[in-house]
PDB file of C-alpha atoms in Angstrom:
ATOM      1  CA  UNK F 205     -35.757  13.123 -31.946  1.00 76.00           C
ATOM      2  CA  UNK F 206     -35.127  13.470 -28.211  1.00 82.00           C
ATOM      3  CA  UNK F 207     -34.046  17.006 -27.208  1.00 84.00           C
ATOM      4  CA  UNK F 208     -31.936  17.587 -24.083  1.00 85.00           C
ATOM      5  CA  UNK F 209     -30.922  20.969 -22.610  1.00 85.00           C
ATOM      6  CA  UNK F 210     -27.614  21.256 -20.733  1.00 85.00           C
ATOM      7  CA  UNK F 211     -26.802  24.313 -18.625  1.00 83.00           C
ATOM      8  CA  UNK F 212     -23.091  25.065 -18.293  1.00 80.00           C
ATOM      9  CA  UNK F 213     -20.051  24.394 -20.447  1.00 78.00           C
ATOM     10  CA  UNK F 214     -17.635  22.697 -18.079  1.00 76.00           C
ATOM     11  CA  UNK F 215     -15.757  19.612 -19.242  1.00 76.00           C
ATOM     12  CA  UNK F 216     -18.464  17.260 -17.955  1.00 80.00           C
ATOM     13  CA  UNK F 217     -21.157  19.240 -19.782  1.00 81.00           C
ATOM     14  CA  UNK F 218     -19.267  19.052 -23.067  1.00 82.00           C
ATOM     15  CA  UNK F 219     -18.543  15.356 -22.641  1.00 83.00           C
ATOM     16  CA  UNK F 220     -22.204  14.688 -21.862  1.00 85.00           C
ATOM     17  CA  UNK F 221     -23.282  16.724 -24.896  1.00 84.00           C
ATOM     18  CA  UNK F 222     -20.886  14.796 -27.120  1.00 84.00           C
ATOM     19  CA  UNK F 223     -22.211  11.411 -25.931  1.00 86.00           C
ATOM     20  CA  UNK F 224     -25.838  12.499 -26.357  1.00 87.00           C
ATOM     21  CA  UNK F 225     -25.254  13.856 -29.884  1.00 86.00           C
ATOM     22  CA  UNK F 226     -23.393  10.692 -30.887  1.00 87.00           C
ATOM     23  CA  UNK F 227     -26.369   8.704 -29.544  1.00 87.00           C
ATOM     24  CA  UNK F 228     -28.630  10.579 -31.968  1.00 87.00           C
ATOM     25  CA  UNK F 229     -30.154  13.097 -29.567  1.00 87.00           C
ATOM     26  CA  UNK F 230     -30.544  16.831 -30.116  1.00 87.00           C
ATOM     27  CA  UNK F 231     -28.764  18.964 -27.479  1.00 86.00           C
ATOM     28  CA  UNK F 232     -29.158  22.637 -26.509  1.00 85.00           C
ATOM     29  CA  UNK F 233     -26.123  23.902 -24.567  1.00 84.00           C
ATOM     30  CA  UNK F 234     -26.579  27.108 -22.520  1.00 84.00           C
ATOM     31  CA  UNK F 235     -23.497  28.941 -21.209  1.00 82.00           C
ATOM     32  CA  UNK F 236     -22.426  32.386 -20.030  1.00 80.00           C
ATOM     33  CA  UNK F 237     -19.289  32.056 -22.186  1.00 76.00           C
ATOM     34  CA  UNK F 238     -19.256  33.153 -25.855  1.00 72.00           C
ATOM     35  CA  UNK F 239     -18.116  29.632 -26.830  1.00 67.00           C
ATOM     36  CA  UNK F 240     -17.062  26.739 -24.627  1.00 66.00           C
ATOM     37  CA  UNK F 241     -13.433  25.686 -24.926  1.00 60.00           C
ATOM     38  CA  UNK F 242     -12.865  23.072 -27.600  1.00 50.00           C
ATOM     39  CA  UNK F 243     -16.476  22.875 -28.762  1.00 50.00           C
ATOM     40  CA  UNK F 244     -15.756  23.740 -32.387  1.00 50.00           C
ATOM     41  CA  UNK F 245     -12.951  21.177 -32.580  1.00 52.00           C
ATOM     42  CA  UNK F 246     -14.812  18.324 -30.900  1.00 53.00           C
ATOM     43  CA  UNK F 247     -18.449  18.606 -31.944  1.00 54.00           C
ATOM     44  CA  UNK F 248     -19.701  15.779 -34.160  1.00 54.00           C
ATOM     45  CA  UNK F 249     -21.355  16.697 -37.462  1.00 56.00           C
ATOM     46  CA  UNK F 250     -25.087  16.573 -37.909  1.00 58.00           C
ATOM     47  CA  UNK F 251     -26.540  19.858 -36.671  1.00 59.00           C
ATOM     48  CA  UNK F 252     -27.961  18.364 -33.485  1.00 71.00           C
ATOM     49  CA  UNK F 253     -26.028  20.591 -31.063  1.00 71.00           C
ATOM     50  CA  UNK F 254     -27.235  24.175 -30.596  1.00 74.00           C
ATOM     51  CA  UNK F 255     -25.049  26.581 -28.600  1.00 74.00           C
ATOM     52  CA  UNK F 256     -26.662  29.474 -26.751  1.00 73.00           C
ATOM     53  CA  UNK F 257     -23.616  31.510 -25.675  1.00 74.00           C
ATOM     54  CA  UNK F 258     -23.365  34.795 -23.761  1.00 75.00           C
ATOM     55  CA  UNK F 259     -26.610  33.986 -21.979  1.00 77.00           C
ATOM     56  CA  UNK F 260     -27.208  33.936 -18.254  1.00 80.00           C
ATOM     57  CA  UNK F 261     -29.948  31.707 -16.861  1.00 77.00           C
ATOM     58  CA  UNK F 262     -32.463  33.833 -14.958  1.00 81.00           C
ATOM     59  CA  UNK F 263     -31.346  37.024 -16.737  1.00 82.00           C
ATOM     60  CA  UNK F 264     -31.204  36.385 -20.490  1.00 80.00           C
ATOM     61  CA  UNK F 265     -33.554  33.403 -20.401  1.00 79.00           C
ATOM     62  CA  UNK F 266     -35.692  31.785 -17.724  1.00 80.00           C
ATOM     63  CA  UNK F 267     -35.879  28.130 -16.749  1.00 75.00           C
ATOM     64  CA  UNK F 268     -39.532  28.153 -17.860  1.00 78.00           C
ATOM     65  CA  UNK F 269     -38.474  29.306 -21.340  1.00 79.00           C
ATOM     66  CA  UNK F 270     -35.920  26.504 -21.575  1.00 74.00           C
ATOM     67  CA  UNK F 271     -38.430  23.898 -20.421  1.00 72.00           C
ATOM     68  CA  UNK F 272     -41.105  25.253 -22.774  1.00 72.00           C
ATOM     69  CA  UNK F 273     -38.845  24.781 -25.821  1.00 68.00           C
ATOM     70  CA  UNK F 274     -39.788  21.113 -26.282  1.00 60.00           C
ATOM     71  CA  UNK F 275     -36.894  19.822 -24.191  1.00 62.00           C
ATOM     72  CA  UNK F 276     -37.562  16.299 -22.990  1.00 63.00           C
ATOM     73  CA  UNK F 277     -34.757  16.455 -20.431  1.00 59.00           C
ATOM     74  CA  UNK F 278     -32.871  19.267 -18.732  1.00 57.00           C
ATOM     75  CA  UNK F 279     -29.477  18.474 -17.215  1.00 56.00           C
ATOM     76  CA  UNK F 280     -27.980  20.623 -14.481  1.00 57.00           C
ATOM     77  CA  UNK F 281     -24.795  19.192 -13.029  1.00 54.00           C
ATOM     78  CA  UNK F 282     -21.965  20.310 -10.810  1.00 54.00           C
ATOM     79  CA  UNK F 283     -18.521  18.805 -11.080  1.00 54.00           C
ATOM     80  CA  UNK F 284     -16.646  17.493  -8.082  1.00 50.00           C
ATOM     81  CA  UNK F 285     -13.799  19.881  -7.269  1.00 51.00           C
ATOM     82  CA  UNK F 286     -10.523  18.249  -6.320  1.00 48.00           C
ATOM     83  CA  UNK F 287      -6.838  19.074  -6.595  1.00 49.00           C
ATOM     84  CA  UNK F 288      -4.114  16.504  -7.091  1.00 48.00           C
ATOM     85  CA  UNK F 289      -0.827  16.013  -8.860  1.00 48.00           C
ATOM     86  CA  UNK F 290      -1.051  15.001 -12.486  1.00 51.00           C
ATOM     87  CA  UNK F 291      -0.845  11.223 -12.509  1.00 54.00           C
ATOM     88  CA  UNK F 292      -1.441  11.011  -8.773  1.00 54.00           C
ATOM     89  CA  UNK F 293       0.872  11.363  -5.827  1.00 58.00           C
ATOM     90  CA  UNK F 294       1.878   8.019  -4.247  1.00 58.00           C
ATOM     91  CA  UNK F 295       2.524   9.651  -0.867  1.00 63.00           C
ATOM     92  CA  UNK F 296      -1.005  11.058  -0.751  1.00 63.00           C
ATOM     93  CA  UNK F 297      -3.398   8.840  -2.766  1.00 64.00           C
ATOM     94  CA  UNK F 298      -6.904  10.069  -3.558  1.00 64.00           C
ATOM     95  CA  UNK F 299      -9.656   8.421  -1.544  1.00 68.00           C
ATOM     96  CA  UNK F 300     -12.493   8.651  -4.079  1.00 65.00           C
ATOM     97  CA  UNK F 301     -15.047   7.515  -1.511  1.00 69.00           C
ATOM     98  CA  UNK F 302     -14.237  10.614   0.572  1.00 68.00           C
ATOM     99  CA  UNK F 303     -14.388  12.835  -2.535  1.00 63.00           C
ATOM    100  CA  UNK F 304     -17.756  11.306  -3.411  1.00 62.00           C
ATOM    101  CA  UNK F 305     -19.139  11.873   0.101  1.00 66.00           C
ATOM    102  CA  UNK F 306     -17.926  15.502   0.134  1.00 64.00           C
ATOM    103  CA  UNK F 307     -19.584  16.307  -3.188  1.00 60.00           C
ATOM    104  CA  UNK F 308     -22.266  18.860  -2.450  1.00 54.00           C
ATOM    105  CA  UNK F 309     -24.448  18.184  -5.470  1.00 49.00           C
ATOM    106  CA  UNK F 310     -25.098  15.401  -7.912  1.00 51.00           C
ATOM    107  CA  UNK F 311     -26.408  15.691 -11.466  1.00 49.00           C
ATOM    108  CA  UNK F 312     -30.166  16.297 -11.628  1.00 45.00           C
ATOM    109  CA  UNK F 313     -32.333  15.279 -14.579  1.00 44.00           C
ATOM    110  CA  UNK F 314     -35.784  16.841 -15.018  1.00 41.00           C
ATOM    111  CA  UNK F 315     -38.166  14.796 -17.140  1.00 38.00           C
TER     112      UNK F 315
END
């Protein structure tokens, strides 16, 4: 079974973890939080998602330790920060091309 490690528990991390588990992969989720919001309500059955909570990368565990634990892929991603009205604001539409160009980081996959 393919094992993937995800660092962080933001909405995109949880959504990625859900898709990977549903695709039959095993996921390790590392977060500084005791438990990511909504994880217990939204996690599919099957025992393929391991949560490592209350752990800080570089303090409680090193990147080498994560990579050494048979992970075939390590995902580190940053979300794109933006603020808008719920449902959009017709007077000030979002130009997603500008948001995309301003994004400082894109997801990185280590294989």
